[in-house]
């Protein structure tokens, strides 16, 4: 049918029984969906930094016999302590992860070549069995059980081997699962329940990997805090500020190296002076003092004085 001149052409009507429908518009991401990409990772990182910072502070002051809850440290204080505590293990784990990814990536590239299907199945089965065995061997450590290791007990890194063993085993098993799923995709094969089970197993292995790394880093942070506290004791707390203690009444203590002098009634109510103390930390209601002379971890004590009208603590310069 011809169209009269001057009139615009119109599209042919749709065949009967097949009504034309507009293409569905792609789903638009809401503001909350967009914010989740930014807020969720940042929240997880801050939460981890807060946990490791609080673990470090609690273990450090507990070595001196100071309850961290009495200090009432702020969130900013915990976050400030976490970078130094986790830098070492995170750096080590990143290097190890890079090496493992390069090795497994090269292995996956080799197995993906034509004619390697039989070898690919064999390698995946071996890696799956070896990985699960390693994870099961190191898993009891999560419940506080000790496992036998062919390593000298004097090695400082010996306690961190079991969680690393679990992490490496979970990585190898996850690689085998991914190879199994990739093979199914290449062959355009969908087995329904079986594929979903393999995918679920891979997700569980990722969770096991994350749990083992978290456990290992937590152990390292606690051990590092205790080691630094013992080093401070053996060094005579030289980084703490020296203080002079003036008291209305004599202060009973058993700290070594503290010099006492009675200044007499002419010096006012705070006539009892003590020198040789160093300020470890102060809580809102107490002073925690240590001696500059004690360097034995087994023969160590912290003197606690109330922050009230009975004592006055004067800070002095630490520079000699």
mmCIF file with all atom_site columns, C-alpha atoms in Angstrom, residues 93-194:
data_model
loop_
_atom_site.group_PDB
_atom_site.id
_atom_site.type_symbol
_atom_site.label_atom_id
_atom_site.label_alt_id
_atom_site.label_comp_id
_atom_site.label_asym_id
_atom_site.label_entity_id
_atom_site.label_seq_id
_atom_site.pdbx_PDB_ins_code
_atom_site.Cartn_x
_atom_site.Cartn_y
_atom_site.Cartn_z
_atom_site.occupancy
_atom_site.B_iso_or_equiv
_atom_site.pdbx_formal_charge
_atom_site.auth_seq_id
_atom_site.auth_comp_id
_atom_site.auth_asym_id
_atom_site.auth_atom_id
_atom_site.pdbx_PDB_model_num
ATOM 1   C CA . UNK A 1 93  ? 50.260 -12.895 54.031 1.00 0.00 ? 93  UNK A CA 1
ATOM 2   C CA . UNK A 1 94  ? 50.116 -10.655 50.966 1.00 0.00 ? 94  UNK A CA 1
ATOM 3   C CA . UNK A 1 95  ? 53.496 -11.912 49.769 1.00 0.00 ? 95  UNK A CA 1
ATOM 4   C CA . UNK A 1 96  ? 52.505 -15.536 50.378 1.00 0.00 ? 96  UNK A CA 1
ATOM 5   C CA . UNK A 1 97  ? 49.153 -14.999 48.676 1.00 0.00 ? 97  UNK A CA 1
ATOM 6   C CA . UNK A 1 98  ? 50.841 -13.491 45.631 1.00 0.00 ? 98  UNK A CA 1
ATOM 7   C CA . UNK A 1 99  ? 53.222 -16.447 45.342 1.00 0.00 ? 99  UNK A CA 1
ATOM 8   C CA . UNK A 1 100 ? 50.408 -18.994 45.730 1.00 0.00 ? 100 UNK A CA 1
ATOM 9   C CA . UNK A 1 101 ? 48.230 -17.218 43.153 1.00 0.00 ? 101 UNK A CA 1
ATOM 10  C CA . UNK A 1 102 ? 51.062 -17.086 40.635 1.00 0.00 ? 102 UNK A CA 1
ATOM 11  C CA . UNK A 1 103 ? 51.836 -20.771 41.079 1.00 0.00 ? 103 UNK A CA 1
ATOM 12  C CA . UNK A 1 104 ? 48.198 -21.878 40.906 1.00 0.00 ? 104 UNK A CA 1
ATOM 13  C CA . UNK A 1 105 ? 47.534 -19.545 37.981 1.00 0.00 ? 105 UNK A CA 1
ATOM 14  C CA . UNK A 1 106 ? 50.406 -21.060 36.060 1.00 0.00 ? 106 UNK A CA 1
ATOM 15  C CA . UNK A 1 107 ? 49.187 -24.542 36.927 1.00 0.00 ? 107 UNK A CA 1
ATOM 16  C CA . UNK A 1 108 ? 45.650 -23.729 35.801 1.00 0.00 ? 108 UNK A CA 1
ATOM 17  C CA . UNK A 1 109 ? 46.947 -22.308 32.510 1.00 0.00 ? 109 UNK A CA 1
ATOM 18  C CA . UNK A 1 110 ? 48.939 -25.484 31.891 1.00 0.00 ? 110 UNK A CA 1
ATOM 19  C CA . UNK A 1 111 ? 46.000 -27.780 32.659 1.00 0.00 ? 111 UNK A CA 1
ATOM 20  C CA . UNK A 1 112 ? 43.695 -25.792 30.364 1.00 0.00 ? 112 UNK A CA 1
ATOM 21  C CA . UNK A 1 113 ? 45.642 -26.766 27.241 1.00 0.00 ? 113 UNK A CA 1
ATOM 22  C CA . UNK A 1 114 ? 44.028 -29.190 24.791 1.00 0.00 ? 114 UNK A CA 1
ATOM 23  C CA . UNK A 1 115 ? 44.697 -32.855 25.493 1.00 0.00 ? 115 UNK A CA 1
ATOM 24  C CA . UNK A 1 116 ? 45.287 -32.317 29.211 1.00 0.00 ? 116 UNK A CA 1
ATOM 25  C CA . UNK A 1 117 ? 41.823 -33.340 30.385 1.00 0.00 ? 117 UNK A CA 1
ATOM 26  C CA . UNK A 1 118 ? 42.892 -36.592 32.025 1.00 0.00 ? 118 UNK A CA 1
ATOM 27  C CA . UNK A 1 119 ? 45.829 -34.980 33.764 1.00 0.00 ? 119 UNK A CA 1
ATOM 28  C CA . UNK A 1 120 ? 43.567 -32.108 34.776 1.00 0.00 ? 120 UNK A CA 1
ATOM 29  C CA . UNK A 1 121 ? 41.145 -34.450 36.543 1.00 0.00 ? 121 UNK A CA 1
ATOM 30  C CA . UNK A 1 122 ? 43.997 -36.253 38.294 1.00 0.00 ? 122 UNK A CA 1
ATOM 31  C CA . UNK A 1 123 ? 45.635 -33.048 39.520 1.00 0.00 ? 123 UNK A CA 1
ATOM 32  C CA . UNK A 1 124 ? 42.315 -31.638 40.766 1.00 0.00 ? 124 UNK A CA 1
ATOM 33  C CA . UNK A 1 125 ? 41.562 -34.799 42.717 1.00 0.00 ? 125 UNK A CA 1
ATOM 34  C CA . UNK A 1 126 ? 45.023 -34.826 44.273 1.00 0.00 ? 126 UNK A CA 1
ATOM 35  C CA . UNK A 1 127 ? 44.838 -31.148 45.223 1.00 0.00 ? 127 UNK A CA 1
ATOM 36  C CA . UNK A 1 128 ? 41.359 -31.606 46.689 1.00 0.00 ? 128 UNK A CA 1
ATOM 37  C CA . UNK A 1 129 ? 42.455 -34.543 48.854 1.00 0.00 ? 129 UNK A CA 1
ATOM 38  C CA . UNK A 1 130 ? 45.716 -32.883 49.933 1.00 0.00 ? 130 UNK A CA 1
ATOM 39  C CA . UNK A 1 131 ? 44.015 -29.559 50.671 1.00 0.00 ? 131 UNK A CA 1
ATOM 40  C CA . UNK A 1 132 ? 41.242 -31.089 52.766 1.00 0.00 ? 132 UNK A CA 1
ATOM 41  C CA . UNK A 1 133 ? 43.787 -33.239 54.629 1.00 0.00 ? 133 UNK A CA 1
ATOM 42  C CA . UNK A 1 134 ? 45.896 -30.183 55.486 1.00 0.00 ? 134 UNK A CA 1
ATOM 43  C CA . UNK A 1 135 ? 42.821 -28.296 56.676 1.00 0.00 ? 135 UNK A CA 1
ATOM 44  C CA . UNK A 1 136 ? 41.724 -31.205 58.877 1.00 0.00 ? 136 UNK A CA 1
ATOM 45  C CA . UNK A 1 137 ? 45.213 -31.624 60.370 1.00 0.00 ? 137 UNK A CA 1
ATOM 46  C CA . UNK A 1 138 ? 45.398 -27.993 61.475 1.00 0.00 ? 138 UNK A CA 1
ATOM 47  C CA . UNK A 1 139 ? 41.742 -27.532 62.392 1.00 0.00 ? 139 UNK A CA 1
ATOM 48  C CA . UNK A 1 140 ? 42.032 -28.744 66.064 1.00 0.00 ? 140 UNK A CA 1
ATOM 49  C CA . UNK A 1 141 ? 44.097 -25.660 66.902 1.00 0.00 ? 141 UNK A CA 1
ATOM 50  C CA . UNK A 1 142 ? 40.941 -23.537 66.618 1.00 0.00 ? 142 UNK A CA 1
ATOM 51  C CA . UNK A 1 143 ? 39.588 -25.366 69.664 1.00 0.00 ? 143 UNK A CA 1
ATOM 52  C CA . UNK A 1 144 ? 42.690 -24.776 71.766 1.00 0.00 ? 144 UNK A CA 1
ATOM 53  C CA . UNK A 1 145 ? 44.177 -28.212 71.117 1.00 0.00 ? 145 UNK A CA 1
ATOM 54  C CA . UNK A 1 146 ? 47.840 -28.751 70.416 1.00 0.00 ? 146 UNK A CA 1
ATOM 55  C CA . UNK A 1 147 ? 48.920 -30.675 67.379 1.00 0.00 ? 147 UNK A CA 1
ATOM 56  C CA . UNK A 1 148 ? 52.223 -32.375 66.800 1.00 0.00 ? 148 UNK A CA 1
ATOM 57  C CA . UNK A 1 149 ? 54.602 -30.605 64.451 1.00 0.00 ? 149 UNK A CA 1
ATOM 58  C CA . UNK A 1 150 ? 58.058 -31.783 63.338 1.00 0.00 ? 150 UNK A CA 1
ATOM 59  C CA . UNK A 1 151 ? 59.540 -28.436 64.360 1.00 0.00 ? 151 UNK A CA 1
ATOM 60  C CA . UNK A 1 152 ? 61.710 -27.371 67.326 1.00 0.00 ? 152 UNK A CA 1
ATOM 61  C CA . UNK A 1 153 ? 59.690 -25.897 70.193 1.00 0.00 ? 153 UNK A CA 1
ATOM 62  C CA . UNK A 1 154 ? 62.092 -22.942 70.405 1.00 0.00 ? 154 UNK A CA 1
ATOM 63  C CA . UNK A 1 155 ? 60.975 -21.463 67.085 1.00 0.00 ? 155 UNK A CA 1
ATOM 64  C CA . UNK A 1 156 ? 58.949 -18.303 67.693 1.00 0.00 ? 156 UNK A CA 1
ATOM 65  C CA . UNK A 1 157 ? 56.827 -18.827 64.578 1.00 0.00 ? 157 UNK A CA 1
ATOM 66  C CA . UNK A 1 158 ? 55.863 -22.407 65.455 1.00 0.00 ? 158 UNK A CA 1
ATOM 67  C CA . UNK A 1 159 ? 52.395 -21.468 66.890 1.00 0.00 ? 159 UNK A CA 1
ATOM 68  C CA . UNK A 1 160 ? 51.437 -19.822 63.598 1.00 0.00 ? 160 UNK A CA 1
ATOM 69  C CA . UNK A 1 161 ? 52.061 -22.907 61.445 1.00 0.00 ? 161 UNK A CA 1
ATOM 70  C CA . UNK A 1 162 ? 48.676 -24.645 62.092 1.00 0.00 ? 162 UNK A CA 1
ATOM 71  C CA . UNK A 1 163 ? 46.480 -21.729 60.901 1.00 0.00 ? 163 UNK A CA 1
ATOM 72  C CA . UNK A 1 164 ? 48.742 -21.243 57.879 1.00 0.00 ? 164 UNK A CA 1
ATOM 73  C CA . UNK A 1 165 ? 48.439 -24.961 57.182 1.00 0.00 ? 165 UNK A CA 1
ATOM 74  C CA . UNK A 1 166 ? 44.645 -24.675 57.221 1.00 0.00 ? 166 UNK A CA 1
ATOM 75  C CA . UNK A 1 167 ? 44.759 -21.589 54.989 1.00 0.00 ? 167 UNK A CA 1
ATOM 76  C CA . UNK A 1 168 ? 46.999 -23.279 52.424 1.00 0.00 ? 168 UNK A CA 1
ATOM 77  C CA . UNK A 1 169 ? 44.855 -26.413 52.463 1.00 0.00 ? 169 UNK A CA 1
ATOM 78  C CA . UNK A 1 170 ? 41.672 -24.397 51.943 1.00 0.00 ? 170 UNK A CA 1
ATOM 79  C CA . UNK A 1 171 ? 43.330 -22.563 49.042 1.00 0.00 ? 171 UNK A CA 1
ATOM 80  C CA . UNK A 1 172 ? 44.383 -25.773 47.294 1.00 0.00 ? 172 UNK A CA 1
ATOM 81  C CA . UNK A 1 173 ? 40.953 -27.339 47.772 1.00 0.00 ? 173 UNK A CA 1
ATOM 82  C CA . UNK A 1 174 ? 39.250 -24.193 46.477 1.00 0.00 ? 174 UNK A CA 1
ATOM 83  C CA . UNK A 1 175 ? 41.470 -24.243 43.397 1.00 0.00 ? 175 UNK A CA 1
ATOM 84  C CA . UNK A 1 176 ? 40.417 -27.840 42.725 1.00 0.00 ? 176 UNK A CA 1
ATOM 85  C CA . UNK A 1 177 ? 36.734 -26.911 43.110 1.00 0.00 ? 177 UNK A CA 1
ATOM 86  C CA . UNK A 1 178 ? 37.102 -23.981 40.715 1.00 0.00 ? 178 UNK A CA 1
ATOM 87  C CA . UNK A 1 179 ? 38.774 -26.226 38.164 1.00 0.00 ? 179 UNK A CA 1
ATOM 88  C CA . UNK A 1 180 ? 35.864 -28.649 38.463 1.00 0.00 ? 180 UNK A CA 1
ATOM 89  C CA . UNK A 1 181 ? 33.314 -25.867 37.923 1.00 0.00 ? 181 UNK A CA 1
ATOM 90  C CA . UNK A 1 182 ? 35.327 -24.362 35.074 1.00 0.00 ? 182 UNK A CA 1
ATOM 91  C CA . UNK A 1 183 ? 35.420 -27.719 33.309 1.00 0.00 ? 183 UNK A CA 1
ATOM 92  C CA . UNK A 1 184 ? 31.636 -27.951 33.531 1.00 0.00 ? 184 UNK A CA 1
ATOM 93  C CA . UNK A 1 185 ? 31.284 -24.470 32.052 1.00 0.00 ? 185 UNK A CA 1
ATOM 94  C CA . UNK A 1 186 ? 33.662 -25.289 29.204 1.00 0.00 ? 186 UNK A CA 1
ATOM 95  C CA . UNK A 1 187 ? 31.676 -28.401 28.344 1.00 0.00 ? 187 UNK A CA 1
ATOM 96  C CA . UNK A 1 188 ? 28.360 -26.506 28.643 1.00 0.00 ? 188 UNK A CA 1
ATOM 97  C CA . UNK A 1 189 ? 27.205 -29.049 31.169 1.00 0.00 ? 189 UNK A CA 1
ATOM 98  C CA . UNK A 1 190 ? 24.800 -28.200 33.947 1.00 0.00 ? 190 UNK A CA 1
ATOM 99  C CA . UNK A 1 191 ? 24.041 -30.881 36.481 1.00 0.00 ? 191 UNK A CA 1
ATOM 100 C CA . UNK A 1 192 ? 21.832 -28.801 38.734 1.00 0.00 ? 192 UNK A CA 1
ATOM 101 C CA . UNK A 1 193 ? 22.211 -30.051 42.287 1.00 0.00 ? 193 UNK A CA 1
ATOM 102 C CA . UNK A 1 194 ? 25.767 -31.316 41.791 1.00 0.00 ? 194 UNK A CA 1
#
